[in-house]
PDB file of C-alpha atoms in Angstrom:
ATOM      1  CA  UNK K   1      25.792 -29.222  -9.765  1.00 35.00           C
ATOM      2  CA  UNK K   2      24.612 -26.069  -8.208  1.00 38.00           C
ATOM      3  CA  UNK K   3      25.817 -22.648 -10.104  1.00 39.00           C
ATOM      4  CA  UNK K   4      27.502 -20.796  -7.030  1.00 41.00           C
ATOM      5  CA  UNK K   5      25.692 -17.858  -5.473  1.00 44.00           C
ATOM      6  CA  UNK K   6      28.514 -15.327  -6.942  1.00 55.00           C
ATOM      7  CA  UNK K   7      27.248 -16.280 -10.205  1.00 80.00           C
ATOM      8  CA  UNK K   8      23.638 -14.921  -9.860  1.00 90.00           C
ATOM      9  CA  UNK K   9      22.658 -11.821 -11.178  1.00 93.00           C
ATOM     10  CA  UNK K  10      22.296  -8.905  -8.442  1.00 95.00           C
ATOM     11  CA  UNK K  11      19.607  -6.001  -9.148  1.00 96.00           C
ATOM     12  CA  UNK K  12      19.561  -3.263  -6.965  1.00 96.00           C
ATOM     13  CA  UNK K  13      16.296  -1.184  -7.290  1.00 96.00           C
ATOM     14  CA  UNK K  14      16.987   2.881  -5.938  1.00 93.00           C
ATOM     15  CA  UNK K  15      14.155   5.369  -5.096  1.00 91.00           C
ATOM     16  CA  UNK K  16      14.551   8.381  -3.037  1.00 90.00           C
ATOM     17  CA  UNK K  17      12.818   6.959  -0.289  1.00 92.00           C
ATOM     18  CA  UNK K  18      12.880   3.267  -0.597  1.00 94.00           C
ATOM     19  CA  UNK K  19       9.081   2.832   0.643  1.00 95.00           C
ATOM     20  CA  UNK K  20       7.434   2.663  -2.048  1.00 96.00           C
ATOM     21  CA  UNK K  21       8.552   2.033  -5.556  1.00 96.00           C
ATOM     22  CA  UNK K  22      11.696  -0.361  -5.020  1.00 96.00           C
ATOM     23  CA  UNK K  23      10.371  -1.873  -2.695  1.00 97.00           C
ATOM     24  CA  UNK K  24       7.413  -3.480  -4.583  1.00 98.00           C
ATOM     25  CA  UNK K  25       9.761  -4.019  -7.157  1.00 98.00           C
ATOM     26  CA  UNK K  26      11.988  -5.718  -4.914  1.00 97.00           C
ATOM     27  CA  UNK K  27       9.463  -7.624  -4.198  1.00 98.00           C
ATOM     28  CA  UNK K  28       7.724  -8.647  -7.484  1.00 98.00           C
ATOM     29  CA  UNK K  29      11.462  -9.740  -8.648  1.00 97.00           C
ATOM     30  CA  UNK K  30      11.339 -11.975  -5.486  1.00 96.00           C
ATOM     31  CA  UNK K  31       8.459 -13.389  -6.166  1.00 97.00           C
ATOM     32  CA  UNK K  32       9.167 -13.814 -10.112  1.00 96.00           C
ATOM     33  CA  UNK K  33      12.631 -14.638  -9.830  1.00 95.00           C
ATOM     34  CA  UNK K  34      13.051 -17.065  -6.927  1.00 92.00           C
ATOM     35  CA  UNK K  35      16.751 -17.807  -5.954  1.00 91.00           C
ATOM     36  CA  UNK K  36      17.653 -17.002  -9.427  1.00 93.00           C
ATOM     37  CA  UNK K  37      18.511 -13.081  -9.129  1.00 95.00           C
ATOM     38  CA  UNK K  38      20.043 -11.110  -6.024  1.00 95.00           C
ATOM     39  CA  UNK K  39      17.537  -8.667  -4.993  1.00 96.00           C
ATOM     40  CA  UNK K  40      18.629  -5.581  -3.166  1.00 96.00           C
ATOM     41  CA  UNK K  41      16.635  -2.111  -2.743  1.00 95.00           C
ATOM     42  CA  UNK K  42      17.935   1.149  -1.335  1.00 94.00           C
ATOM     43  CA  UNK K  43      17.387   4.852  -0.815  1.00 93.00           C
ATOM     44  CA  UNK K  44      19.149   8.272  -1.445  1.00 89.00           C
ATOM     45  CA  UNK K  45      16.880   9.245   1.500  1.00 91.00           C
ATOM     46  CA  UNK K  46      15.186   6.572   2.904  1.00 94.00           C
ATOM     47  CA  UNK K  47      12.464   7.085   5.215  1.00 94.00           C
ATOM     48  CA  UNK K  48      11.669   4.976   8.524  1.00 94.00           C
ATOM     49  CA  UNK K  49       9.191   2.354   7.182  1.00 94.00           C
ATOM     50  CA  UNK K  50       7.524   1.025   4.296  1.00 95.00           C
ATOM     51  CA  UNK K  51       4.266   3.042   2.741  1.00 96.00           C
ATOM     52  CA  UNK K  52       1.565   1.273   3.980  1.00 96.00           C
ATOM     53  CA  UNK K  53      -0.381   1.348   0.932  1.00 97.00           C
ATOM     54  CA  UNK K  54       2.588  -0.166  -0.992  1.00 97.00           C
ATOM     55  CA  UNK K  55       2.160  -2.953   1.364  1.00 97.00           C
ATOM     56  CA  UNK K  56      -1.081  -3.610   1.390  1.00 98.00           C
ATOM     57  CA  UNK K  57      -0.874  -3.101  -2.605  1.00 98.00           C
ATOM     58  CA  UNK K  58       1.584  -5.987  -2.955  1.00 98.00           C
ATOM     59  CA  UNK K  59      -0.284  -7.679   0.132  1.00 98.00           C
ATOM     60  CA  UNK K  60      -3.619  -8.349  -2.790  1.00 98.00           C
ATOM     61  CA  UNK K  61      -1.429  -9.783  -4.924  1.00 98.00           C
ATOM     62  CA  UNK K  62       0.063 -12.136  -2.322  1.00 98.00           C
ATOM     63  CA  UNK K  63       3.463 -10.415  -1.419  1.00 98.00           C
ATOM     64  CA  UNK K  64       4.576  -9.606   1.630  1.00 97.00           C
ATOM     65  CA  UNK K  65       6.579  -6.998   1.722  1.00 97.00           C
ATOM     66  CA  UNK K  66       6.338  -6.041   5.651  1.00 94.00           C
ATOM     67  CA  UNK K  67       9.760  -7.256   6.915  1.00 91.00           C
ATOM     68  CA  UNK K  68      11.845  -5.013   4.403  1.00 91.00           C
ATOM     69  CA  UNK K  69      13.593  -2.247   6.026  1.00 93.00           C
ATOM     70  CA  UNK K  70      14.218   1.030   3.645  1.00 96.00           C
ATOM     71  CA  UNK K  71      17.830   1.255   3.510  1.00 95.00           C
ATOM     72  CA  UNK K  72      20.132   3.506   2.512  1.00 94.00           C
ATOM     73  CA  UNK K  73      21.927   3.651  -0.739  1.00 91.00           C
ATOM     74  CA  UNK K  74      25.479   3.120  -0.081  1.00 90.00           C
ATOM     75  CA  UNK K  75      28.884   2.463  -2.390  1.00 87.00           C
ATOM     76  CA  UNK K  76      29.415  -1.013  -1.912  1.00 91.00           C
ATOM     77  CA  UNK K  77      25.774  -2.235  -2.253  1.00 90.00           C
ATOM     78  CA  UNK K  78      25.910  -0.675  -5.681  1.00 89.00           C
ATOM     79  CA  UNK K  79      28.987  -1.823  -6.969  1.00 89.00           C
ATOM     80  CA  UNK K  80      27.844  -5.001  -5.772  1.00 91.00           C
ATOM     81  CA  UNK K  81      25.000  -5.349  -8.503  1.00 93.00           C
ATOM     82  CA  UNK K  82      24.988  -5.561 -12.057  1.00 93.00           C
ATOM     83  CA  UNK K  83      21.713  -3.878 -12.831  1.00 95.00           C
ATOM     84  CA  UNK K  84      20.721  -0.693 -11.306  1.00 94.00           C
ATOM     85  CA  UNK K  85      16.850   0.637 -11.716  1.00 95.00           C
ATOM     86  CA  UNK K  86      16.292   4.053 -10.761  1.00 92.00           C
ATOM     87  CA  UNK K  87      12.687   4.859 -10.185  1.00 91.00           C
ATOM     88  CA  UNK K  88      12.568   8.613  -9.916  1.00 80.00           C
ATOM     89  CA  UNK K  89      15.467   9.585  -8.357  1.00 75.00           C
ATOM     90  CA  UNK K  90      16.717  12.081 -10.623  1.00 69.00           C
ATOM     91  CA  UNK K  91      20.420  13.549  -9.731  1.00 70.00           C
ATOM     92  CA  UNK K  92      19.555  12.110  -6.313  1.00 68.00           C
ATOM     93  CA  UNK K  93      20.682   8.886  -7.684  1.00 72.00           C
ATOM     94  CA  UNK K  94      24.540   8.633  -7.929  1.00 70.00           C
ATOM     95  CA  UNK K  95      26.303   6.867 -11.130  1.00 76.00           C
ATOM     96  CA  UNK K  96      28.376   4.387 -10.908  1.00 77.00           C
ATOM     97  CA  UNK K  97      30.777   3.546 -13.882  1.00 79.00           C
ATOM     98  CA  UNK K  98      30.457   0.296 -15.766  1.00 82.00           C
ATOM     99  CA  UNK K  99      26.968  -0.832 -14.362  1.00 86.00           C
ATOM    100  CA  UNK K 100      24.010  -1.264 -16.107  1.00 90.00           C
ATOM    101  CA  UNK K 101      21.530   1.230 -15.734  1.00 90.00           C
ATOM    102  CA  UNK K 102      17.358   1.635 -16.400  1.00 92.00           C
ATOM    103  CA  UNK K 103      15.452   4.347 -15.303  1.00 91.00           C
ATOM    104  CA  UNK K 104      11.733   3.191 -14.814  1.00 94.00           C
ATOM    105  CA  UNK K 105       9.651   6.588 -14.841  1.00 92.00           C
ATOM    106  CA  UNK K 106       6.577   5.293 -12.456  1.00 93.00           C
ATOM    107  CA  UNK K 107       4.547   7.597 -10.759  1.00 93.00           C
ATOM    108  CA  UNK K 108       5.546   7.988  -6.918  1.00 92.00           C
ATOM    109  CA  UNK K 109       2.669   6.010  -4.365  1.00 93.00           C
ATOM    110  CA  UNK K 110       3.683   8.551  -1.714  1.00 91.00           C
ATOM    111  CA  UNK K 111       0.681  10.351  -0.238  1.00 94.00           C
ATOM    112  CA  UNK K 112      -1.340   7.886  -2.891  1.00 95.00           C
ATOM    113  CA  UNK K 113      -5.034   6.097  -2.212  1.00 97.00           C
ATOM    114  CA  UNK K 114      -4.743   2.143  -3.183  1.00 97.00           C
ATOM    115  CA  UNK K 115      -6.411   2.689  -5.618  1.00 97.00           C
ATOM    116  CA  UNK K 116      -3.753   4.764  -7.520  1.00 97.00           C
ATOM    117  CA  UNK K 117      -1.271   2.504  -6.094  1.00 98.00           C
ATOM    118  CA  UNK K 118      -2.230  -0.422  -8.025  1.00 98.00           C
ATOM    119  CA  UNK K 119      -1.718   0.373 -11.163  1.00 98.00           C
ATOM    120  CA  UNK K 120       1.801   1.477 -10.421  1.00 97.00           C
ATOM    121  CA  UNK K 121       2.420  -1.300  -8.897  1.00 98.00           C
ATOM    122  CA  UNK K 122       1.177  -3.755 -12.198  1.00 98.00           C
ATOM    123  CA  UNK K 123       3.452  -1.483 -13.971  1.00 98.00           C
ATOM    124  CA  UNK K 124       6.277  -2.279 -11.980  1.00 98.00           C
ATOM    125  CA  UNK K 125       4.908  -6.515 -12.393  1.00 98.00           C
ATOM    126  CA  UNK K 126       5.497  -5.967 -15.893  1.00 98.00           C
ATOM    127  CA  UNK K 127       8.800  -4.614 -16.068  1.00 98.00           C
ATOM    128  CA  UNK K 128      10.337  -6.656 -13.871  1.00 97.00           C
ATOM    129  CA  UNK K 129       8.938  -9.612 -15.906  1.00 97.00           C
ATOM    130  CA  UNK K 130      11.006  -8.117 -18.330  1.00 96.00           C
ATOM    131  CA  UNK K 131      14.118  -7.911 -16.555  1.00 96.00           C
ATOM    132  CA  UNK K 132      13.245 -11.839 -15.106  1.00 95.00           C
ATOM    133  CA  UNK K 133      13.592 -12.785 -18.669  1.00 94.00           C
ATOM    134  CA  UNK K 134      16.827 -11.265 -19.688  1.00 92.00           C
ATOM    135  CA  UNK K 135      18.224 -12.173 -16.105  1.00 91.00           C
ATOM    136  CA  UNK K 136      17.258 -15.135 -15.984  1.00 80.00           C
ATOM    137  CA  UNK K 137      15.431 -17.113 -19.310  1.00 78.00           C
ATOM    138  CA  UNK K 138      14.211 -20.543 -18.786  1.00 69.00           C
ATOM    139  CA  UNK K 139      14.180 -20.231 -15.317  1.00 60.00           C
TER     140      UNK K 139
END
């Protein structure tokens, strides 16, 4: 028997922008979690596309990450999950009662060379691992 959809985990990664930090972590969970975890990424102010050196950074590691769209945060997609990472975000990230929060303090790959990207971005690998494992172990 498959577990139904509703009972999947939902994470919901928030940066001011959503260009650049949730959305590589968006897509590392992807990649990590398979089907196992709802993914979903947003903005308090999201800009018009992806950072192009967060794609290309995710690109060498064999992620695409060109098709996502930065979105912005709204009420609904946040109730909606039961983990919320901030990266960043300060008091431009609103609270919501009763979900779990982390706030992952990762330097921001705005403006950034690749080379300083990357090693935010393994950062990011890393703690999503983490979050894989609590989210879903043994999967």
């Amino acid at each position: 028997m498959n577990a139904m959809t509703d009972s999947k985990p939902s994470v919901l990664f928030v940066c001011v922008h959503n260009a650049g930090r949730s959305q590589m972590a968006a897509g590392w969970l992807r990649h990590l979690a398979g089907d196992q975890v709802l993914v979903r990424s947003a903005g308090s102010a999201p800009t018009e596309q992806i950072n192009p050196v967060a794609v290309e950074a995710m690109r060498e590691v064999g992620i695409d990450i060109t098709g996502n769209i930065p979105t912005l945060l709204d009420h609904d997609t946040a109730y909606a999950s039961d983990v919320i990472v901030t990266m960043g975000c300060g008091d431009a990230c609103p609270v919501f009662p009763g979900k779990r929060y982390e706030d992952w303090k990762l330097d921001d790959p705005a403006g950034q060379g690749i080379e300083s990207v990357r090693p935010i971005r393994d950062e990011i690998r890393t703690r999503v691992a983490q979050l894989v494992d609590e989210l879903a172990p043994g999967r």
